[in-house]
mmCIF file of C-alpha atoms in Angstrom:
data_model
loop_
_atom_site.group_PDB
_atom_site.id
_atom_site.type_symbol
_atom_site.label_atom_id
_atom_site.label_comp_id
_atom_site.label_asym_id
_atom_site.label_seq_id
_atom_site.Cartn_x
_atom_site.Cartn_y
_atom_site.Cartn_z
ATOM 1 C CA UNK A 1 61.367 -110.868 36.053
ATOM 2 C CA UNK A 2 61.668 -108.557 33.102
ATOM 3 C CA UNK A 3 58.757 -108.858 30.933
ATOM 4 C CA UNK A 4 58.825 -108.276 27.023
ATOM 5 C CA UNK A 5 58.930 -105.269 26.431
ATOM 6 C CA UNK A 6 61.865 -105.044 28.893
ATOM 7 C CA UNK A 7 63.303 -107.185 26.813
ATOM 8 C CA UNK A 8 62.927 -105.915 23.490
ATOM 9 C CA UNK A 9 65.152 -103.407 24.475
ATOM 10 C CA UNK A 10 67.831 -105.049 25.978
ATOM 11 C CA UNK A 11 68.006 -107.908 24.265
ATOM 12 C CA UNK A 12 69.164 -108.147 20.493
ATOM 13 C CA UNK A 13 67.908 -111.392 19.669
ATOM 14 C CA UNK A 14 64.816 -110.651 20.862
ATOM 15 C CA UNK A 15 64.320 -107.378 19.159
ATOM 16 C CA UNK A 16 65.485 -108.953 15.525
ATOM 17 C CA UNK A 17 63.026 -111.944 15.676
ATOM 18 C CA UNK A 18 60.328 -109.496 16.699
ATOM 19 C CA UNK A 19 61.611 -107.018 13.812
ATOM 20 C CA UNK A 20 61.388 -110.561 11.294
ATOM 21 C CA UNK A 21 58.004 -111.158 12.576
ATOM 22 C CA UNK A 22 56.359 -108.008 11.733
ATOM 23 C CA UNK A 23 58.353 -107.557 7.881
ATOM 24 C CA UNK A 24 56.876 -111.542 7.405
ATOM 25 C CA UNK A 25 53.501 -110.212 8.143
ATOM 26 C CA UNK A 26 54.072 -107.459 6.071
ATOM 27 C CA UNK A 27 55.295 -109.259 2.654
ATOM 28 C CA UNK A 28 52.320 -111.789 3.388
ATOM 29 C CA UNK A 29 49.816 -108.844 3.668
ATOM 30 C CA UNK A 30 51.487 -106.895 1.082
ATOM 31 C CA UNK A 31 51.183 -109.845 -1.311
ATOM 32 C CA UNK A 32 47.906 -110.655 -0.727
ATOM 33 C CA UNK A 33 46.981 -107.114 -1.059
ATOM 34 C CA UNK A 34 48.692 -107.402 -4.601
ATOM 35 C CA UNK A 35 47.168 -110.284 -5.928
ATOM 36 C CA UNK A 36 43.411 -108.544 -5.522
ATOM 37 C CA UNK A 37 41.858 -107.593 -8.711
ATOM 38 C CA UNK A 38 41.993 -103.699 -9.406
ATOM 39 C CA UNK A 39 38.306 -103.109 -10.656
ATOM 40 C CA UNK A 40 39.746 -99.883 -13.541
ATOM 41 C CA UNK A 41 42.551 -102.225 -15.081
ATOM 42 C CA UNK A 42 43.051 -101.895 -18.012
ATOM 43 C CA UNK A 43 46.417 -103.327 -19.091
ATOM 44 C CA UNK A 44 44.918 -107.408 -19.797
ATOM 45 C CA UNK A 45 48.519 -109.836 -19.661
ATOM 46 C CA UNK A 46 48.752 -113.047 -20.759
ATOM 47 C CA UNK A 47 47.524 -116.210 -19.656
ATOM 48 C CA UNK A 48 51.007 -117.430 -19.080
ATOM 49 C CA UNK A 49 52.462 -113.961 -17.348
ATOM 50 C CA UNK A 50 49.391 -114.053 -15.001
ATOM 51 C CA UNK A 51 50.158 -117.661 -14.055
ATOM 52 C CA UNK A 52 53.770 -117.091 -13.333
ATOM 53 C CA UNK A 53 52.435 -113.620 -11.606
ATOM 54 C CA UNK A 54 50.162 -115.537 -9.320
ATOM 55 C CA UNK A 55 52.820 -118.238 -8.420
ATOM 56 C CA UNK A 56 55.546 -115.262 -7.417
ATOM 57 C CA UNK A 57 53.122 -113.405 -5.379
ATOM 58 C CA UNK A 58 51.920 -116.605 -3.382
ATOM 59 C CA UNK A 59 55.705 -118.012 -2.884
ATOM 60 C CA UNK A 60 56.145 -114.646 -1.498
ATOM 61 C CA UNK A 61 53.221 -114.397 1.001
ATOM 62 C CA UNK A 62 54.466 -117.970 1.643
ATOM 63 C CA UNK A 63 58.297 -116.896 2.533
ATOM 64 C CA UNK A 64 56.862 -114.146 4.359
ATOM 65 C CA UNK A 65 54.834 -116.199 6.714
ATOM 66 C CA UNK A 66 57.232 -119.005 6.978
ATOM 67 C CA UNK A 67 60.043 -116.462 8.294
ATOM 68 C CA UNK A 68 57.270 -114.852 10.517
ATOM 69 C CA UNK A 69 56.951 -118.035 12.002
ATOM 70 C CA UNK A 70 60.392 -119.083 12.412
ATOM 71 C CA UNK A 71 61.213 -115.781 13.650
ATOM 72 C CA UNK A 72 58.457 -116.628 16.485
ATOM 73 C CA UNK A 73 60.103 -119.700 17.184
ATOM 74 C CA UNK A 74 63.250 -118.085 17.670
ATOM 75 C CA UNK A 75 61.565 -115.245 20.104
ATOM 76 C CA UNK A 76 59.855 -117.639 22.016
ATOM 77 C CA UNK A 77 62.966 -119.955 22.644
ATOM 78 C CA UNK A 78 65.091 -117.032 23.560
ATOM 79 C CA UNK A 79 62.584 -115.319 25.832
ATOM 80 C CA UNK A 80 61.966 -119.018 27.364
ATOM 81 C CA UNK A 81 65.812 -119.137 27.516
ATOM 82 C CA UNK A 82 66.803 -115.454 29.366
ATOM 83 C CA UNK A 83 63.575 -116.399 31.554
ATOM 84 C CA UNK A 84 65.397 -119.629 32.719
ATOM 85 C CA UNK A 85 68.900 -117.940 33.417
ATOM 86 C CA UNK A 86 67.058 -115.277 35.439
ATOM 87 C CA UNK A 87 65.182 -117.640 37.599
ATOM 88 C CA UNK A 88 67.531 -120.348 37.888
ATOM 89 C CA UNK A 89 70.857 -119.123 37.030
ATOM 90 C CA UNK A 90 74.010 -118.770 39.483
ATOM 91 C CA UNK A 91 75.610 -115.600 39.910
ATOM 92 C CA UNK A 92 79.276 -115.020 39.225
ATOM 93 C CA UNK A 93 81.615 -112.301 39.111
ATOM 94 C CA UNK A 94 83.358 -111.307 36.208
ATOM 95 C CA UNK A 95 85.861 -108.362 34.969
ATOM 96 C CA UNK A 96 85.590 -106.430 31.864
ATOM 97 C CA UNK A 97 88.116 -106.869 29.663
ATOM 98 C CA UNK A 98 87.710 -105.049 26.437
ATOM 99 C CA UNK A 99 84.469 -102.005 25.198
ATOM 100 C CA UNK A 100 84.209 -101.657 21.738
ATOM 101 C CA UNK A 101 82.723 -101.347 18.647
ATOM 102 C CA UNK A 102 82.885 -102.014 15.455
ATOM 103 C CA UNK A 103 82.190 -99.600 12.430
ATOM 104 C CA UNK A 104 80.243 -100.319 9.464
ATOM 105 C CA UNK A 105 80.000 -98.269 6.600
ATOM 106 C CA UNK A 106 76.778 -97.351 5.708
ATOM 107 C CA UNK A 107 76.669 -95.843 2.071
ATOM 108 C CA UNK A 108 79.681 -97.192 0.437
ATOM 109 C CA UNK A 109 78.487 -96.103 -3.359
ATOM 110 C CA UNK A 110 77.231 -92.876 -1.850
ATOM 111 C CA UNK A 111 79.506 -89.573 -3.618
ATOM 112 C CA UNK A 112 78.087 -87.829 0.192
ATOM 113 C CA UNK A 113 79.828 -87.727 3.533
ATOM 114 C CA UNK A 114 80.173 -91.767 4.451
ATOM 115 C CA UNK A 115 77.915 -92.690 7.641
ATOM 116 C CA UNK A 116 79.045 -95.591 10.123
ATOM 117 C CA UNK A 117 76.490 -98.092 11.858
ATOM 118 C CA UNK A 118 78.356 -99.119 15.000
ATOM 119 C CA UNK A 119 77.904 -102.553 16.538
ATOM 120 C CA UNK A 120 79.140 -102.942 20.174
ATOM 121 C CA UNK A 121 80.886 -105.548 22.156
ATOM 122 C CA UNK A 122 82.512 -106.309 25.374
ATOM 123 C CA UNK A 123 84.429 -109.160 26.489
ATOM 124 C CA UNK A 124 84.303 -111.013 29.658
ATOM 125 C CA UNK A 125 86.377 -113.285 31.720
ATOM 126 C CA UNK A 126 85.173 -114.886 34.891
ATOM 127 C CA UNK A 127 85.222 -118.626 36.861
ATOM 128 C CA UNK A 128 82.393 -120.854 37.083
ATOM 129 C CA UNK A 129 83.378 -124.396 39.095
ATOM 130 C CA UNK A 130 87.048 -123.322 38.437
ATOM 131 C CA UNK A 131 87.559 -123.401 34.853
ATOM 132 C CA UNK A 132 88.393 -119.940 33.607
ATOM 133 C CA UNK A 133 86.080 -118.552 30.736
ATOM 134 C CA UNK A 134 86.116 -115.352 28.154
ATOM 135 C CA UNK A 135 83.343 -114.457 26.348
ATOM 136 C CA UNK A 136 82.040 -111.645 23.673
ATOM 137 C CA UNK A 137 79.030 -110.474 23.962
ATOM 138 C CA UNK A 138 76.683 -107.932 21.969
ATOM 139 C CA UNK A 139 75.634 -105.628 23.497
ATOM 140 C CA UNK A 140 72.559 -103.144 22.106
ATOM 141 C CA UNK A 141 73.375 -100.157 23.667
ATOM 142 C CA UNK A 142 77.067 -98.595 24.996
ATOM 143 C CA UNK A 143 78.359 -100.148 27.937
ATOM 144 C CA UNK A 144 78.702 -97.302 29.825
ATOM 145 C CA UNK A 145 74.391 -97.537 29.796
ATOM 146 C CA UNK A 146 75.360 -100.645 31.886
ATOM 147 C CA UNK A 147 77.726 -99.699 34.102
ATOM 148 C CA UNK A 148 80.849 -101.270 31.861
ATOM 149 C CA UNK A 149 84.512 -99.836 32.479
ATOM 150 C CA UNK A 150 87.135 -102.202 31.754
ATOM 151 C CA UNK A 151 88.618 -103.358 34.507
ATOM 152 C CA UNK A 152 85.813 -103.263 36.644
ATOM 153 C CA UNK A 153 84.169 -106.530 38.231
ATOM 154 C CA UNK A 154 80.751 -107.062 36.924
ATOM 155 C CA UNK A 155 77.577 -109.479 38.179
ATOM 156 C CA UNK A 156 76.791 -112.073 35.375
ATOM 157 C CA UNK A 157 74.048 -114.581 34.986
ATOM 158 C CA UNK A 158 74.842 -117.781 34.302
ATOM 159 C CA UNK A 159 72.890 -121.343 34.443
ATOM 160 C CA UNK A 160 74.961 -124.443 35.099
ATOM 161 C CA UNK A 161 74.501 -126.620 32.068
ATOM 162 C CA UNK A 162 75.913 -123.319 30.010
ATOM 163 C CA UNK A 163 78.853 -121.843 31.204
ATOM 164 C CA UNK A 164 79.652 -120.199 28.117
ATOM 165 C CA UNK A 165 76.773 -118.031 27.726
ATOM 166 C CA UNK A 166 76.550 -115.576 30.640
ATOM 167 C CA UNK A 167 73.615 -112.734 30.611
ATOM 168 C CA UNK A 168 74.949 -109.148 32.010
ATOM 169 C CA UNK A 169 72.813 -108.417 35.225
ATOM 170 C CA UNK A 170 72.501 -104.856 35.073
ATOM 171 C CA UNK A 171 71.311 -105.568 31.709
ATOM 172 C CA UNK A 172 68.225 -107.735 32.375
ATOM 173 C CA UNK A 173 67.106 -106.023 36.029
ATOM 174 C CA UNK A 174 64.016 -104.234 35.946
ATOM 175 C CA UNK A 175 64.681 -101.648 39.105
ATOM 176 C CA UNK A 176 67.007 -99.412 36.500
ATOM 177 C CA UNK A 177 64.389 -98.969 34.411
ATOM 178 C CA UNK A 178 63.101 -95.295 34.608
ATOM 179 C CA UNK A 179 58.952 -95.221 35.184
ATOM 180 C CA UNK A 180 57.033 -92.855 33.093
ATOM 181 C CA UNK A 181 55.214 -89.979 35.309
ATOM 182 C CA UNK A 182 51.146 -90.200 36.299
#
């Protein structure tokens, strides 16, 4: 079984609600930090701008701790989700149908040389209990880093009650993983 960390860098989900988590904690810290008193102040506001002042910064700490812990509910459901497939999930062939990515532009206003944020994909068709099914997946590397070629059979992961979300073996299995020297 892969263990976090494994899974923060294979699965996208995974990494995002982690990434939420810490820029929650952040605003929340950053806010509080904020709303100190700076001992050489000079600049005195009004009653009614340091009211409203005091209300924005603690709605912000607020949001930033609420989507902390939603994005801990969503890591935590996923994790408990991949570590279900893995233990009790059925494996199936399936063939690669389609790599690919999509491009993004990155600095659309920008005068510069554009740069592109890619997003890849692959789509999948296999048969679980005879019904034929095609997925797309995202994938957070290129598939090649897999093992992907279209037209090649691949191993997929897939639990019972939900044939329509497969995991990619090679993806999730911890013996490709390279070990760091001693």
């Amino acid at each position: 079984m892969p263990g976090l960390k494994h899974l923060y860098r294979h699965d996208r989900i995974i990494a995002g609600a982690a990434h939420k988590i810490a820029f929650g904690v952040m605003v929340a810290a950053g806010m509080w930090w904020i709303s100190q008193p700076q001992p050489n102040a000079v600049v005195t506001p009004s009653a009614a701008e340091q009211a409203f002042e005091a209300q924005a910064i603690q709605w912000a700490a607020i949001g930033g701790l609420v989507m902390s812990a939603i994005s801990a509910l969503v890591l935590a459901w996923r994790f408990a989700r991949v570590k279900k497939i893995l233990a009790s999930g059925i494996t199936v062939k399936g063939t690669v149908e389609e790599l690919g990515s999509v491009a993004f532009r990155k600095n659309s206003r920008s005068t510069s040389k554009p740069t592109y944020r890619h997003t890849r994909f692959v789509n999948l068709r296999y048969a679980i209990h005879g019904a034929e099914q095609q997925v797309r997946l995202w994938l957070p590397n290129t598939g090649f880093s897999y093992g992907l070629v279209e037209g090649r059979e691949i191993d997929l992961l897939v639990l019972e009650t939900a044939p329509r979300k497969p995991l990619i073996r090679a993806m999730y299995t911890v013996e490709n993983e390279v070990l760091p020297r001693q």
